[in-house]
Amino acid sequence: MIKLTDFLIACKVPLNLLSYKVHLATGSDWLPLDAFYDGKFKEWQENQNGKNFSRDMVVGLIHVEGSRGLFAGVYRVLGFNPQEGKRVRYSTELLAGQDDLIGRVIVEHKRSGRAAYLIGKPDGGPFHVCEIRPQPMTIQDFPGYQEVCVSYAKLKIIIEQNLDTWRGALSNMKGVYIITDLKTGRLYVGSATGSDGLWQRWGSYVKTGHGGNKDLKRVLKDKGPRYVEHFQYSLLEVADSRTSDEYVLERESFWKEVLASRKFGYNAN
């Protein structure tokens, strides 16, 4: 496998081999891969919890699986501004000549520790290109009703970008869904019975965060609107558009009982 630095130089990306860092991007709230899908990785990377980019350039790699990272570009560090506490807001610019590489190049790297900001070596170090995808990585097509499990950030991208396979699948179905608060483990069970089914219902969560539910309104009022970033959305069961609303509501009540979401979760009734 070719080293990442050799590959970039061969592609005429003007990486400064004497002054760069490799950023192994991970996260727990706003995930870097979600930011990338939304076209906001640069913004995501510029917000740091310290002065992590003490070199002229930064190579962004987004963790995707195992020891593999998605190439997200080489950025020139222009400066930074202190923020609250130890946080820092960097100013960076994406180097020219990378449009055909970003989102397509997969890099292999076996981490020897937990460090996420590695000083780049002139010889390229242990980073090797292991795959070049035919197209930039995007949110996958609708995976099937039994496989739906998305973060708020990913759901927002799906709805706002009007992704065809997701819209086609969700707008044709009524159903019962579950929202999980990944911070506390508390659950909210809801149902979709409107004309555009689950697509319409989940679209209302993207728009407002709470979808008009008084229980979730209270949560976001108490914890702030950005708390919605801790929510995860999944399907419990689906029914076609001919199914009566009464039946769907009965199934919603059943799942509330099974999961005890009235007693331990966010359901009030």
mmCIF file of C-alpha atoms in Angstrom, residues 63-184:
data_model
loop_
_atom_site.group_PDB
_atom_site.id
_atom_site.type_symbol
_atom_site.label_atom_id
_atom_site.label_comp_id
_atom_site.label_asym_id
_atom_site.label_seq_id
_atom_site.Cartn_x
_atom_site.Cartn_y
_atom_site.Cartn_z
ATOM 1 C CA HIS A 63 -12.860 7.209 11.864
ATOM 2 C CA VAL A 64 -15.207 4.893 9.960
ATOM 3 C CA GLU A 65 -14.424 1.379 11.180
ATOM 4 C CA GLY A 66 -11.667 -0.548 12.900
ATOM 5 C CA SER A 67 -8.330 0.981 11.985
ATOM 6 C CA ARG A 68 -9.666 2.827 8.960
ATOM 7 C CA GLY A 69 -10.256 6.521 8.435
ATOM 8 C CA LEU A 70 -11.940 8.538 5.705
ATOM 9 C CA PHE A 71 -9.744 11.236 4.185
ATOM 10 C CA ALA A 72 -11.429 14.593 4.863
ATOM 11 C CA GLY A 73 -8.796 16.923 3.463
ATOM 12 C CA VAL A 74 -5.587 18.798 4.203
ATOM 13 C CA TYR A 75 -6.117 22.199 5.826
ATOM 14 C CA ARG A 76 -3.772 25.128 6.350
ATOM 15 C CA VAL A 77 -3.918 26.531 9.899
ATOM 16 C CA LEU A 78 -4.354 30.313 9.733
ATOM 17 C CA GLY A 79 -4.747 31.072 13.440
ATOM 18 C CA PHE A 80 -7.091 30.630 16.380
ATOM 19 C CA ASN A 81 -9.282 32.522 18.837
ATOM 20 C CA PRO A 82 -9.688 31.500 22.497
ATOM 21 C CA GLN A 83 -13.213 30.517 23.493
ATOM 22 C CA GLU A 84 -14.849 29.690 26.826
ATOM 23 C CA GLY A 85 -12.584 27.741 29.160
ATOM 24 C CA LYS A 86 -9.808 25.978 27.282
ATOM 25 C CA ARG A 87 -11.744 25.755 24.041
ATOM 26 C CA VAL A 88 -10.256 27.175 20.857
ATOM 27 C CA ARG A 89 -11.815 28.197 17.558
ATOM 28 C CA TYR A 90 -9.358 27.703 14.706
ATOM 29 C CA SER A 91 -9.362 29.409 11.344
ATOM 30 C CA THR A 92 -8.324 27.052 8.541
ATOM 31 C CA GLU A 93 -8.496 26.813 4.781
ATOM 32 C CA LEU A 94 -8.789 23.731 2.634
ATOM 33 C CA LEU A 95 -5.836 23.332 0.275
ATOM 34 C CA ALA A 96 -6.670 23.321 -3.431
ATOM 35 C CA GLY A 97 -6.674 20.209 -5.601
ATOM 36 C CA GLN A 98 -8.487 17.776 -3.289
ATOM 37 C CA ASP A 99 -12.039 17.672 -4.627
ATOM 38 C CA ASP A 100 -11.538 14.252 -6.216
ATOM 39 C CA LEU A 101 -9.940 12.813 -3.069
ATOM 40 C CA ILE A 102 -12.065 13.966 -0.135
ATOM 41 C CA GLY A 103 -14.589 11.344 0.893
ATOM 42 C CA ARG A 104 -13.148 8.736 -1.474
ATOM 43 C CA VAL A 105 -9.763 7.818 0.004
ATOM 44 C CA ILE A 106 -9.728 5.305 2.874
ATOM 45 C CA VAL A 107 -6.604 5.291 5.041
ATOM 46 C CA GLU A 108 -5.341 2.404 7.159
ATOM 47 C CA HIS A 109 -3.751 3.256 10.502
ATOM 48 C CA LYS A 110 -3.297 1.074 13.565
ATOM 49 C CA ARG A 111 -3.423 3.342 16.581
ATOM 50 C CA SER A 112 -0.826 2.654 19.239
ATOM 51 C CA GLY A 113 -2.605 4.766 21.854
ATOM 52 C CA ARG A 114 -5.548 7.089 22.417
ATOM 53 C CA ALA A 115 -3.952 10.236 21.010
ATOM 54 C CA ALA A 116 -6.149 11.902 18.386
ATOM 55 C CA TYR A 117 -3.622 14.540 17.235
ATOM 56 C CA LEU A 118 -0.437 13.005 15.899
ATOM 57 C CA ILE A 119 2.610 14.957 14.774
ATOM 58 C CA GLY A 120 3.137 14.140 11.118
ATOM 59 C CA LYS A 121 6.426 12.582 10.097
ATOM 60 C CA PRO A 122 8.333 13.618 6.964
ATOM 61 C CA ASP A 123 8.341 9.982 5.810
ATOM 62 C CA GLY A 124 4.551 9.736 6.243
ATOM 63 C CA GLY A 125 4.521 7.494 9.291
ATOM 64 C CA PRO A 126 2.080 4.563 9.583
ATOM 65 C CA PHE A 127 -0.684 5.952 7.335
ATOM 66 C CA HIS A 128 -1.357 4.041 4.126
ATOM 67 C CA VAL A 129 -4.010 4.345 1.420
ATOM 68 C CA CYS A 130 -5.945 1.066 1.400
ATOM 69 C CA GLU A 131 -8.953 1.946 -0.767
ATOM 70 C CA ILE A 132 -10.160 4.565 -3.216
ATOM 71 C CA ARG A 133 -13.938 4.566 -3.467
ATOM 72 C CA PRO A 134 -15.573 5.222 -6.849
ATOM 73 C CA GLN A 135 -17.768 7.915 -5.279
ATOM 74 C CA PRO A 136 -17.489 10.052 -2.115
ATOM 75 C CA MET A 137 -18.954 8.387 0.949
ATOM 76 C CA THR A 138 -22.531 9.464 1.679
ATOM 77 C CA ILE A 139 -25.364 8.346 3.922
ATOM 78 C CA GLN A 140 -26.301 4.886 2.750
ATOM 79 C CA ASP A 141 -29.590 4.167 1.032
ATOM 80 C CA PHE A 142 -32.524 3.188 3.241
ATOM 81 C CA PRO A 143 -31.329 -0.035 4.934
ATOM 82 C CA GLY A 144 -34.727 -1.659 5.604
ATOM 83 C CA TYR A 145 -37.231 -1.014 8.370
ATOM 84 C CA GLN A 146 -35.592 -3.433 10.803
ATOM 85 C CA GLU A 147 -32.215 -1.719 10.442
ATOM 86 C CA VAL A 148 -33.194 1.921 11.033
ATOM 87 C CA CYS A 149 -31.207 3.521 13.850
ATOM 88 C CA VAL A 150 -30.087 7.121 13.291
ATOM 89 C CA SER A 151 -28.812 10.023 15.350
ATOM 90 C CA TYR A 152 -30.556 13.393 15.287
ATOM 91 C CA ALA A 153 -27.720 14.800 13.187
ATOM 92 C CA LYS A 154 -28.083 12.043 10.605
ATOM 93 C CA LEU A 155 -31.884 12.287 10.580
ATOM 94 C CA LYS A 156 -31.556 16.023 9.989
ATOM 95 C CA ILE A 157 -29.391 15.398 6.936
ATOM 96 C CA ILE A 158 -31.789 12.738 5.612
ATOM 97 C CA ILE A 159 -34.799 15.039 5.926
ATOM 98 C CA GLU A 160 -33.173 18.276 4.776
ATOM 99 C CA GLN A 161 -31.488 16.632 1.790
ATOM 100 C CA ASN A 162 -34.748 14.838 0.963
ATOM 101 C CA LEU A 163 -32.920 11.545 0.343
ATOM 102 C CA ASP A 164 -35.034 9.567 -2.099
ATOM 103 C CA THR A 165 -34.814 6.038 -0.715
ATOM 104 C CA TRP A 166 -35.509 7.213 2.831
ATOM 105 C CA ARG A 167 -38.416 9.409 1.826
ATOM 106 C CA GLY A 168 -39.920 6.690 -0.341
ATOM 107 C CA ALA A 169 -39.766 4.139 2.460
ATOM 108 C CA LEU A 170 -40.865 6.335 5.367
ATOM 109 C CA SER A 171 -43.619 8.322 3.657
ATOM 110 C CA ASN A 172 -45.473 5.158 2.650
ATOM 111 C CA MET A 173 -45.685 3.719 6.136
ATOM 112 C CA LYS A 174 -47.402 4.357 9.416
ATOM 113 C CA GLY A 175 -45.707 2.952 12.467
ATOM 114 C CA VAL A 176 -44.454 3.024 16.026
ATOM 115 C CA TYR A 177 -41.013 4.468 16.736
ATOM 116 C CA ILE A 178 -38.744 4.979 19.700
ATOM 117 C CA ILE A 179 -36.533 7.916 20.612
ATOM 118 C CA THR A 180 -33.644 7.069 22.932
ATOM 119 C CA ASP A 181 -31.914 9.674 25.064
ATOM 120 C CA LEU A 182 -28.328 8.443 24.796
ATOM 121 C CA LYS A 183 -27.302 10.631 27.727
ATOM 122 C CA THR A 184 -29.709 9.118 30.263
#
